[in-house]
Coordinates of C-alpha atoms in Angstrom, one line a residue:
Chain C
M25 CA 27.2 20.7 9.3
T26 CA 27.9 17.0 9.8
T27 CA 24.2 16.1 10.4
V28 CA 23.6 17.7 6.7
I29 CA 26.4 15.7 5.2
V30 CA 24.7 12.3 6.6
I31 CA 21.6 13.4 5.1
V32 CA 23.3 14.1 1.8
I33 CA 24.8 10.6 1.9
Y34 CA 21.7 9.1 2.5
L35 CA 20.0 10.9 -0.5
G36 CA 22.8 9.9 -2.5
L37 CA 22.3 6.3 -1.5
L38 CA 18.8 6.7 -2.6
L39 CA 19.8 8.0 -6.0
G40 CA 22.3 5.0 -6.5
L41 CA 19.6 2.7 -5.7
A42 CA 17.4 4.3 -8.5
L43 CA 20.3 4.0 -10.8
F44 CA 20.2 0.2 -10.1
S45 CA 16.5 -0.2 -10.4
K46 CA 16.7 1.5 -13.9
T47 CA 18.9 -1.7 -15.0
L48 CA 15.7 -3.8 -14.1
F49 CA 13.2 -1.4 -16.0
R50 CA 11.6 -3.1 -19.0
G51 CA 10.8 0.0 -20.8
T52 CA 7.3 -0.7 -21.2
S53 CA 4.2 1.5 -20.0
N54 CA 3.1 -1.7 -18.3
D55 CA 6.3 -2.2 -16.2
Y56 CA 6.4 1.8 -15.5
F57 CA 2.7 1.8 -13.9
V58 CA 2.6 -1.6 -12.4
A59 CA 6.1 -3.2 -12.6
S60 CA 4.7 -5.9 -14.7
H61 CA 3.1 -7.4 -11.7
S62 CA 6.3 -8.8 -10.7
I63 CA 6.7 -7.8 -7.0
G64 CA 7.3 -10.4 -4.5
P65 CA 6.0 -10.7 -1.0
F66 CA 8.8 -8.9 0.9
M67 CA 9.0 -5.9 -1.4
L68 CA 5.2 -5.7 -1.4
L69 CA 5.2 -5.6 2.3
M70 CA 7.8 -3.1 2.5
S71 CA 6.4 -0.9 -0.2
V72 CA 2.8 -1.0 0.9
F73 CA 4.0 -0.3 4.6
G74 CA 6.3 2.5 3.6
T75 CA 3.6 3.9 1.4
T76 CA 0.9 3.9 4.3
M77 CA 3.4 5.6 6.9
T78 CA 3.8 9.2 6.1
A79 CA 5.3 11.9 8.2
F80 CA 2.7 10.8 10.9
A81 CA 5.0 7.5 11.3
L82 CA 7.8 8.9 13.1
V83 CA 7.1 12.7 13.6
G84 CA 3.3 12.4 14.0
S85 CA 3.2 9.6 16.4
T86 CA 5.6 11.1 18.7
G87 CA 4.2 14.4 18.6
K88 CA 0.4 13.2 19.1
A89 CA 1.6 11.1 22.2
F90 CA 3.3 14.2 23.6
S91 CA 0.0 16.2 23.1
T92 CA -2.5 13.7 24.0
G93 CA -1.0 10.8 25.7
I94 CA -0.9 6.9 25.1
G95 CA -4.3 6.8 23.5
T96 CA -2.5 7.7 20.3
Y97 CA -1.3 4.0 19.8
G98 CA -5.0 2.7 20.0
L99 CA -6.5 5.5 18.2
M100 CA -4.1 5.4 15.2
A101 CA -1.9 2.3 15.1
S102 CA -3.5 -0.9 16.6
S103 CA -6.9 0.0 14.9
S104 CA -5.1 0.4 11.6
G105 CA -3.3 -2.9 12.3
L106 CA -6.8 -4.8 12.3
I107 CA -8.4 -2.4 9.7
H108 CA -5.5 -2.0 7.1
A109 CA -5.0 -5.8 6.9
A110 CA -8.5 -6.3 6.4
C111 CA -8.5 -3.9 3.5
F112 CA -5.5 -5.7 1.9
L113 CA -7.1 -8.9 2.3
L114 CA -10.7 -8.4 1.2
I115 CA -10.2 -5.2 -1.2
G116 CA -6.6 -5.3 -2.3
I117 CA -6.4 -8.9 -3.4
K118 CA -9.7 -8.8 -5.3
L119 CA -8.6 -5.8 -7.1
W120 CA -5.3 -7.2 -7.9
A121 CA -7.0 -9.9 -9.4
I122 CA -9.4 -7.9 -11.5
G123 CA -6.5 -5.6 -12.5
K124 CA -4.6 -8.4 -13.6
R125 CA -7.4 -10.1 -15.5
Y126 CA -8.6 -6.9 -17.5
G127 CA -5.4 -5.1 -17.5
Y128 CA -6.4 -2.1 -15.4
V129 CA -3.8 0.1 -14.1
T130 CA -6.1 2.7 -12.1
Q131 CA -9.0 2.7 -9.7
I132 CA -11.2 4.7 -12.2
Q133 CA -10.5 2.2 -15.1
Y134 CA -12.1 -0.5 -12.8
F135 CA -15.0 1.6 -11.5
R136 CA -15.9 2.8 -15.2
A137 CA -16.0 -0.7 -16.3
R138 CA -17.9 -2.1 -13.0
F139 CA -20.6 0.8 -12.9
E140 CA -21.0 0.8 -16.8
S141 CA -20.2 4.6 -17.1
S142 CA -17.5 6.4 -18.7
K143 CA -18.5 9.7 -17.2
F144 CA -18.2 8.3 -13.6
G145 CA -14.4 8.6 -14.0
Y146 CA -14.8 12.4 -14.6
L147 CA -16.7 12.6 -11.5
L148 CA -14.4 10.6 -9.5
F149 CA -11.0 11.8 -10.9
P150 CA -11.1 15.5 -9.5
I151 CA -12.2 14.3 -6.1
L152 CA -9.5 11.6 -5.7
V153 CA -7.0 14.3 -6.9
L154 CA -8.4 17.0 -4.6
L155 CA -7.9 14.5 -1.5
V156 CA -4.5 13.5 -2.5
I157 CA -3.1 17.0 -2.3
P158 CA -3.0 17.6 1.1
Y159 CA -1.5 14.2 1.7
L160 CA 1.3 15.3 -0.6
L161 CA 1.7 18.7 1.1
I162 CA 2.1 17.0 4.5
G163 CA 5.1 15.3 2.9
I164 CA 6.9 18.3 1.4
I165 CA 6.2 20.5 4.3
G166 CA 7.0 18.1 7.0
A167 CA 10.3 17.5 5.3
S168 CA 11.1 21.2 5.0
K169 CA 10.0 21.9 8.8
T170 CA 12.2 19.0 9.8
I171 CA 15.4 20.2 7.8
Y172 CA 14.9 23.7 9.0
G173 CA 14.5 22.6 12.7
I174 CA 17.6 20.8 12.6
T175 CA 19.8 23.5 11.0
A176 CA 18.6 26.6 12.6
A177 CA 20.4 28.4 15.4
K178 CA 19.5 27.3 18.9
T179 CA 19.7 28.7 22.2
T180 CA 21.1 26.3 24.9
K181 CA 22.3 26.4 28.6
A182 CA 25.8 27.1 27.0
G183 CA 24.6 30.0 24.8
L184 CA 23.5 30.4 21.1
V185 CA 24.5 27.7 18.8
P186 CA 24.8 29.1 15.4
G187 CA 22.8 27.3 12.5
A188 CA 24.5 25.0 9.9
F189 CA 25.0 27.7 7.5
P190 CA 25.1 30.9 9.6
N191 CA 26.4 33.5 7.0
V192 CA 24.3 32.0 4.0
F193 CA 20.8 31.6 5.1
E194 CA 18.6 33.5 7.5
N195 CA 18.8 32.0 11.1
G196 CA 21.7 29.5 9.5
A197 CA 18.9 27.1 8.5
I198 CA 18.0 25.4 5.1
P199 CA 14.9 27.2 3.9
P200 CA 12.0 25.5 2.9
W201 CA 12.2 26.2 -0.9
I202 CA 15.6 24.4 -0.9
T203 CA 14.3 21.3 1.2
G204 CA 11.1 21.2 -0.9
L205 CA 13.1 21.4 -4.3
V206 CA 15.9 18.8 -3.2
I207 CA 13.1 16.3 -1.8
S208 CA 11.1 16.7 -5.0
A209 CA 13.9 16.2 -7.3
V210 CA 15.2 13.1 -5.7
V211 CA 11.6 11.3 -5.9
L212 CA 11.2 12.5 -9.3
T213 CA 14.7 11.2 -10.2
Y214 CA 13.9 7.6 -9.1
I215 CA 10.4 7.7 -10.3
F216 CA 11.8 8.7 -13.8
A217 CA 14.3 5.9 -13.6
G218 CA 11.9 3.2 -13.1
G219 CA 8.5 4.0 -12.4
S220 CA 6.5 1.5 -10.1
R221 CA 9.5 -0.9 -9.7
A222 CA 11.9 2.0 -8.9
A223 CA 9.3 3.2 -6.2
A224 CA 9.1 -0.2 -4.9
W225 CA 12.9 -0.7 -4.5
A226 CA 13.3 2.8 -3.1
N227 CA 10.4 2.2 -0.5
T228 CA 11.9 -1.3 0.7
F229 CA 15.2 0.7 1.3
Q230 CA 13.5 3.7 2.9
T231 CA 11.0 1.6 5.0
I232 CA 13.8 -0.5 6.6
V233 CA 15.8 2.7 7.1
F234 CA 12.9 4.3 9.0
M235 CA 12.2 1.4 11.1
I236 CA 15.7 1.0 12.0
M237 CA 15.9 4.8 12.8
G238 CA 12.8 4.7 14.9
I239 CA 14.4 2.0 17.2
L240 CA 17.9 3.7 17.4
A241 CA 16.0 6.9 18.5
F242 CA 14.3 4.9 21.0
Y243 CA 17.4 3.3 22.3
L244 CA 19.6 6.2 22.4
I245 CA 16.8 8.5 24.1
S246 CA 16.0 5.9 27.0
D247 CA 19.7 5.5 27.5
K248 CA 20.2 9.4 28.2
L249 CA 17.0 9.4 30.4
G250 CA 18.5 6.6 32.5
G251 CA 16.8 3.6 31.0
V252 CA 12.8 2.8 30.1
G253 CA 12.1 2.6 33.8
A254 CA 13.3 6.0 34.8
A255 CA 12.1 7.6 31.5
I256 CA 8.4 6.7 32.1
E257 CA 8.8 7.7 35.7
Q258 CA 9.6 11.2 35.0
A259 CA 6.7 11.5 32.3
K260 CA 3.7 13.2 33.3
D261 CA 0.8 10.8 34.9
T262 CA -2.0 12.3 32.6
H263 CA -0.2 11.1 29.5
K264 CA -0.1 7.3 30.9
V265 CA -4.0 6.8 30.6
R266 CA -6.7 7.9 28.2
T267 CA -8.7 9.8 30.8
Q268 CA -10.0 13.1 29.0
S269 CA -8.7 16.1 30.6
G270 CA -8.1 19.2 28.4
H271 CA -6.4 18.2 25.1
V272 CA -5.1 14.9 26.7
G273 CA -6.9 11.8 26.2
F274 CA -10.1 10.9 24.4
S275 CA -13.8 10.4 24.7
Q276 CA -14.9 6.6 24.3
L277 CA -16.9 7.7 21.3
T278 CA -13.9 9.2 19.6
F279 CA -11.8 6.4 20.1
L280 CA -14.6 3.9 18.8
T281 CA -15.5 5.9 15.6
Y282 CA -11.7 6.8 14.8
M283 CA -11.7 3.0 13.6
F284 CA -13.4 4.3 10.4
I285 CA -10.3 6.5 9.3
P286 CA -7.9 3.5 8.6
L287 CA -10.6 2.3 5.9
S288 CA -9.1 4.9 3.9
V289 CA -6.4 2.5 2.5
G290 CA -9.3 0.8 0.9
M291 CA -9.6 3.8 -1.5
F292 CA -6.1 5.3 -1.7
P293 CA -5.3 5.4 -5.5
H294 CA -1.5 5.1 -4.8
L295 CA -2.1 1.8 -2.8
F296 CA -4.4 0.5 -5.7
Q297 CA -1.4 0.9 -8.0
H298 CA 0.9 -1.1 -5.3
W299 CA -1.4 -3.9 -5.1
L300 CA -1.3 -4.2 -8.9
T301 CA 2.5 -4.6 -8.9
A302 CA 2.2 -7.9 -6.9
K303 CA 3.2 -10.9 -8.6
S304 CA 0.6 -13.2 -7.4
A305 CA -2.2 -13.2 -5.0
K306 CA 0.1 -15.0 -2.4
S307 CA 2.5 -12.0 -2.4
F308 CA -0.3 -10.5 -0.2
K309 CA 0.1 -13.1 2.4
L310 CA 3.1 -11.6 4.2
T311 CA 1.7 -8.1 3.8
V312 CA -1.5 -8.9 5.5
V313 CA 0.0 -10.8 8.6
A314 CA 3.2 -8.6 9.0
H315 CA 1.6 -5.1 8.6
P316 CA 0.2 -4.9 12.1
I317 CA 3.5 -6.0 13.4
C318 CA 5.4 -3.4 11.5
I319 CA 3.1 -0.9 12.6
A320 CA 3.9 -1.9 16.2
I321 CA 7.6 -1.8 15.6
V322 CA 7.4 1.7 14.4
W323 CA 4.9 3.3 16.7
V324 CA 5.4 1.7 20.1
P325 CA 8.9 3.2 20.5
C326 CA 7.6 6.5 19.0
V327 CA 4.6 6.7 21.3
L328 CA 6.9 6.2 24.2
I329 CA 9.3 8.7 23.3
G330 CA 6.4 11.0 23.1
I331 CA 5.2 10.2 26.6
W332 CA 8.9 10.6 28.1
A333 CA 8.9 14.0 26.3
T334 CA 6.2 15.3 28.7
G335 CA 8.8 14.9 31.6
V336 CA 11.5 16.9 29.8
P337 CA 11.6 20.6 30.9
A338 CA 13.0 21.8 27.9
L339 CA 10.3 20.5 25.7
Q340 CA 7.1 22.0 27.6
D341 CA 6.4 24.4 25.1
A342 CA 7.8 22.7 22.1
P343 CA 5.3 22.3 18.9
S344 CA 4.4 18.7 18.7
G345 CA 5.7 18.2 15.4
A346 CA 9.3 19.2 16.8
V347 CA 9.1 16.6 19.7
L348 CA 11.3 13.8 18.1
A349 CA 13.9 16.0 16.5
K350 CA 14.2 18.0 19.8
M351 CA 14.5 14.8 21.9
V352 CA 17.3 13.5 19.6
G353 CA 18.9 17.1 19.3
I354 CA 19.0 17.7 23.1
L355 CA 19.4 14.4 24.8
V356 CA 21.5 12.6 22.2
K357 CA 23.5 15.5 20.6
D358 CA 25.6 13.6 18.4
P359 CA 25.3 15.2 14.9
I360 CA 25.7 11.9 13.2
I361 CA 22.9 10.4 15.1
V362 CA 20.8 13.4 14.5
G363 CA 21.4 13.1 10.8
L364 CA 20.7 9.5 10.7
V365 CA 17.2 9.9 12.6
T366 CA 16.4 12.8 10.3
A367 CA 17.0 10.5 7.2
G368 CA 14.7 8.1 8.9
V369 CA 12.0 11.0 8.8
L370 CA 12.8 11.9 5.3
A371 CA 12.7 8.3 4.3
A372 CA 9.1 7.6 5.9
I373 CA 8.0 10.8 3.9
M374 CA 9.6 10.1 0.6
S375 CA 8.2 6.7 0.7
S376 CA 4.9 8.0 0.3
L377 CA 5.5 10.7 -1.9
D378 CA 6.9 8.7 -4.8
S379 CA 3.8 6.4 -5.0
Q380 CA 1.5 9.6 -4.8
F381 CA 3.2 11.5 -7.5
L382 CA 3.3 8.3 -9.6
C383 CA -0.4 7.3 -9.3
L384 CA -1.3 11.0 -10.0
G385 CA 0.7 10.8 -13.3
T386 CA -0.9 7.3 -14.1
M387 CA -4.3 8.6 -13.5
F388 CA -4.1 11.8 -15.7
T389 CA -2.4 9.7 -18.5
N390 CA -4.7 6.8 -18.6
D391 CA -8.0 8.1 -17.3
V392 CA -7.9 11.6 -18.8
V393 CA -5.7 11.4 -21.8
L394 CA -5.7 7.9 -23.2
H395 CA -9.4 7.1 -22.2
D396 CA -11.6 7.7 -25.2
S397 CA -8.6 9.1 -27.3
K398 CA -9.1 8.2 -30.8
K399 CA -5.2 8.3 -31.3
E400 CA -2.9 5.5 -30.8
Y401 CA 0.1 6.2 -28.7
S402 CA 3.4 4.3 -28.5
D403 CA 4.7 2.9 -25.1
K404 CA 7.5 5.7 -25.5
Q405 CA 4.9 8.2 -26.0
I406 CA 2.8 7.2 -23.0
L407 CA 5.9 7.2 -20.7
Y408 CA 6.8 10.7 -21.7
M409 CA 3.0 11.8 -21.2
A410 CA 3.1 10.2 -17.6
R411 CA 6.4 11.8 -16.6
G412 CA 5.2 15.2 -18.1
F413 CA 2.1 14.9 -15.8
I414 CA 4.1 13.9 -12.7
V415 CA 6.5 17.1 -13.2
A416 CA 3.3 19.4 -13.5
I417 CA 1.8 17.9 -10.2
V418 CA 5.2 18.0 -8.5
V419 CA 5.5 21.9 -9.5
I420 CA 2.0 22.3 -8.4
T421 CA 2.6 20.7 -5.0
Y422 CA 5.9 22.6 -4.6
I423 CA 4.5 25.8 -5.2
L424 CA 1.4 25.2 -2.7
S425 CA 3.9 23.9 0.0
L426 CA 5.8 27.2 -0.1
L427 CA 2.4 29.1 0.1
L428 CA 1.1 26.9 2.9
Y429 CA 4.2 26.3 4.6
K430 CA 3.0 28.0 7.9
K431 CA -0.5 26.0 8.0
N432 CA -0.9 23.0 10.3
V433 CA -0.9 20.5 7.5
F434 CA -1.3 17.4 9.9
D435 CA -5.1 18.6 10.6
L436 CA -5.6 18.8 6.9
A437 CA -4.2 15.2 6.4
I438 CA -6.9 13.8 8.6
W439 CA -9.5 15.4 6.3
S440 CA -7.8 13.7 3.4
F441 CA -7.9 10.4 5.4
S442 CA -11.3 10.9 6.1
G443 CA -12.7 11.6 2.5
F444 CA -11.1 8.4 1.3
A445 CA -12.4 6.4 4.1
A446 CA -15.9 7.8 3.5
L447 CA -15.4 6.4 -0.1
T448 CA -14.9 2.8 0.8
P449 CA -18.7 1.9 0.6
L450 CA -18.3 2.5 -3.2
V451 CA -15.1 -0.1 -3.5
I452 CA -16.8 -2.7 -0.9
A453 CA -20.1 -2.4 -2.9
S454 CA -18.5 -2.8 -6.2
L455 CA -16.6 -6.1 -5.3
Y456 CA -19.3 -7.6 -2.9
W457 CA -22.7 -6.5 -3.9
K458 CA -23.9 -7.6 -7.4
R459 CA -27.1 -5.3 -7.2
A460 CA -24.5 -2.1 -6.7
T461 CA -25.4 0.2 -9.9
R462 CA -24.2 3.2 -11.7
T463 CA -26.8 5.2 -9.7
G464 CA -25.7 4.0 -6.7
A465 CA -22.1 4.8 -7.5
Y466 CA -22.9 8.4 -8.4
A467 CA -25.2 9.0 -5.2
C468 CA -22.2 7.6 -3.0
V469 CA -19.7 9.7 -4.3
I470 CA -22.0 12.9 -4.6
A471 CA -23.2 12.3 -1.2
V472 CA -19.8 11.7 0.6
F473 CA -18.3 14.9 -1.5
I474 CA -21.1 17.1 -0.3
S475 CA -20.9 15.9 3.5
W476 CA -17.2 16.3 3.3
V477 CA -17.4 20.0 2.1
T478 CA -20.0 20.5 4.7
F479 CA -18.1 19.1 7.7
F480 CA -14.7 20.6 6.4
T481 CA -16.5 24.1 6.2
M482 CA -17.9 23.7 9.7
S483 CA -14.4 22.8 10.9
G484 CA -13.2 26.1 9.8
F485 CA -11.5 24.7 6.8
G486 CA -9.3 22.0 8.1
G487 CA -9.2 22.1 11.8
E488 CA -9.9 19.5 14.4
Y489 CA -13.7 18.8 14.2
F490 CA -15.8 16.2 16.2
L491 CA -19.7 15.7 16.0
A492 CA -22.0 15.1 19.0
G493 CA -20.3 13.3 21.7
G494 CA -16.9 13.3 20.0
I495 CA -18.0 11.2 16.9
V496 CA -15.2 11.7 14.2
P497 CA -16.8 13.1 10.6
A498 CA -15.2 10.2 8.9
A499 CA -17.8 7.8 10.7
A500 CA -20.7 9.9 9.9
M501 CA -19.6 10.4 6.2
W502 CA -19.3 6.6 5.8
F503 CA -22.7 6.0 6.7
I504 CA -24.0 8.7 4.5
G505 CA -22.0 7.2 1.5
A506 CA -23.1 3.6 2.3
T507 CA -26.8 4.8 2.6
A508 CA -26.7 6.7 -0.7
M509 CA -25.0 3.6 -2.5
I510 CA -27.6 1.3 -1.1
V511 CA -30.7 3.4 -2.0
G512 CA -29.3 4.7 -5.2
S513 CA -28.8 1.1 -6.3
L514 CA -32.1 -0.2 -5.2
L515 CA -34.0 2.4 -7.0
S516 CA -32.2 1.8 -10.3
P517 CA -32.0 -1.2 -12.7
T518 CA -29.6 -4.2 -12.2
P519 CA -26.3 -4.0 -14.0
S520 CA -26.2 -5.9 -17.4
E521 CA -25.6 -9.6 -17.4
R522 CA -22.4 -8.9 -19.4
T523 CA -21.1 -6.7 -16.5
L524 CA -22.2 -9.2 -13.7
N525 CA -20.4 -12.1 -15.5
M526 CA -17.0 -9.9 -16.0
F527 CA -16.9 -9.4 -12.2
F528 CA -19.0 -11.8 -10.4
G529 CA -18.8 -14.8 -13.2
Chain L
M23 CA -12.7 -21.6 9.1
N24 CA -16.0 -20.4 7.6
K25 CA -16.9 -16.9 6.8
P26 CA -19.4 -16.2 9.7
V27 CA -16.6 -17.5 12.2
I28 CA -14.3 -14.8 10.7
L29 CA -16.7 -12.3 10.9
I30 CA -17.7 -13.0 14.5
I31 CA -13.9 -13.2 15.7
F32 CA -13.3 -9.8 13.6
L33 CA -16.3 -8.0 15.4
V34 CA -15.0 -9.2 18.8
L35 CA -11.6 -7.9 18.0
V36 CA -13.4 -4.4 17.2
V37 CA -15.0 -4.6 20.6
L38 CA -11.7 -5.7 22.5
H39 CA -10.2 -2.5 20.8
Q40 CA -12.2 -0.2 23.0
D41 CA -10.7 -1.7 26.2
F42 CA -12.6 0.8 28.5
W43 CA -11.5 -1.1 31.6
N44 CA -8.0 0.1 30.9
W45 CA -9.1 3.8 30.4
D46 CA -8.1 5.3 33.8
N47 CA -5.4 2.6 34.6
A48 CA -1.9 4.1 35.1
S49 CA -0.1 1.1 36.3
L50 CA 3.1 -0.1 34.4
V51 CA 3.9 -3.4 33.0
F52 CA 7.4 -4.7 33.2
G53 CA 8.1 -1.3 35.0
F54 CA 8.1 0.7 32.0
M55 CA 5.1 0.2 29.8
P56 CA 1.6 1.9 30.7
V57 CA -0.9 -0.9 30.7
G58 CA -3.1 0.9 27.9
L59 CA -0.2 1.0 25.7
F60 CA 1.0 -2.7 26.5
Y61 CA -2.5 -3.8 25.8
H62 CA -2.7 -2.3 22.4
A63 CA 0.8 -3.5 21.6
C64 CA -0.4 -7.0 22.3
Y65 CA -3.4 -6.2 20.3
S66 CA -1.4 -5.7 17.2
L67 CA 0.2 -9.0 17.7
V68 CA -3.3 -10.6 18.2
A69 CA -4.5 -8.9 15.0
A70 CA -1.6 -10.3 13.1
L71 CA -2.2 -13.7 14.6
F72 CA -6.0 -13.6 13.4
W73 CA -5.3 -12.5 9.8
G74 CA -2.5 -15.2 9.8
L75 CA -5.1 -17.8 10.8
V76 CA -7.6 -16.5 8.4
I77 CA -4.9 -16.9 5.4
K78 CA -4.0 -20.3 6.8
F79 CA -7.7 -21.7 6.9
A80 CA -9.5 -19.7 4.7
W81 CA -7.1 -18.8 1.7
T82 CA -8.8 -19.7 -1.8
T83 CA -6.9 -20.2 -4.8
E84 CA -9.9 -19.8 -7.2
L85 CA -9.1 -15.8 -7.2
E86 CA -5.8 -16.3 -8.5
E87 CA -6.6 -19.0 -11.1
W88 CA -9.4 -16.5 -12.3
A89 CA -6.9 -13.6 -12.3
E90 CA -4.6 -15.7 -14.8
G91 CA -7.6 -16.6 -16.9
N92 CA -6.7 -16.3 -20.5
S93 CA -10.1 -14.7 -21.5
K94 CA -9.8 -11.0 -21.6
D95 CA -13.1 -9.5 -21.9
E96 CA -13.9 -6.0 -23.0
G97 CA -14.6 -3.1 -20.7
G98 CA -18.0 -2.1 -20.0
A99 CA -17.7 1.6 -20.4
E100 CA -20.6 3.3 -22.1

């Protein structure tokens, strides 16, 4: 029960911050969508970092290291440090400049203008939404599973420990429908309060919380295991290397081609929106440099905890997603600490959810309703529209999260990232290749979509899947998309002078 | 720092990420950190240093000035 109280206090603090950020909201649609381009370096770093780190950050990194070993860090974290920063510098800053100059608030507005095609938006929009949905689901389902795990009845050496609410819910645990509802309501509240600005404030707070809680968990767990030296000594040797043996380790080719997956940040619609909130191009400097360091601060302790867990007898059959919670619960035991670490996990999840909800609402409003609309809408009407769409998206995601609760959504999320990564030839060509044309853009998106559906089907609709030699599908899809973009562009007429002057003048 | 130099260093970093020489090495650094993990933790710091140097020596202010430009062209949608 104490653990639940700590989590409730944390959610209360978050709502308090939302009320504060509401006082800064300027009441305009521009402020709601892109915070009037006013976010400085530190908040940009925290909001971009918090958004890119999902449930994967604390729960996923620990669980993946527990199941596959130390290679998890190189596979997902150090590669992201290099590639994410490259995307922020080479894609993010340019899109910020174009968005600021021409008043774009969504990716699709930019692509429509760059590729001289209104209809292109109607092709890209459903694909982006389709790819964001699994990403949303891992947040809500991840939160529900975490809360269920810490509040459920447990069997220990001392006997059965009842759940947090023994006479109220089955197994004494808070059911997924309540957690999903509360998390969605909290995120909705602060997004409604101040849109992008509130999301930036909340993300800053939540990113600080989950970074501190990761370090706290690391310190307390290592202390209980007798120090970092003793902790690593009792871990399995198979997990201290990357040698492939069963599900542990990786092939060289998997490790190499996995570097394509972090490219996904170049096409995330919610990151595009965060980039546009920046006050100036200079605001990006801190984000580019500090992002790899922030990743290391969160991931190194979590990967070590996952490796240590391989030597803890009580965890041998634990599902990978429950490793962090069980390490804290079994070793640290203190309900306040368990509550704080759980708050950290929720912070990592909600700092991504808010941006995703907000960007989908922004896209529906600007790319579907307002685009080509003959009617003039006031700022107030646009805000109501965006909020209405966000509610609709939250309701759909909430229902899906209940229906898919027992599915392994972490594997599904990799497919989401892979799809976005495969679409990056579109944005790279649009920014750096004058010869990139509408036909090339259509060819790229259609080729990526067809290859994604093909590989997704071959994987058994969302399972782990590799091509020959361990190549990840994202790498193959990226080359397919890039080839389609190049061939399609070269076979079609050059973009108009006016478009070239707009974007390359 | 010109663009070809940046690209070459970037490609070298991509190759260094593969560190096949650490693949089967289970030794510990400072008595608690598997060498494969230590290498990649250092790699994260090197990546940050690399991007810091790119920003210091290859940053251009033209893009910012262009973004702040007063002329606001029409969109090119059909």
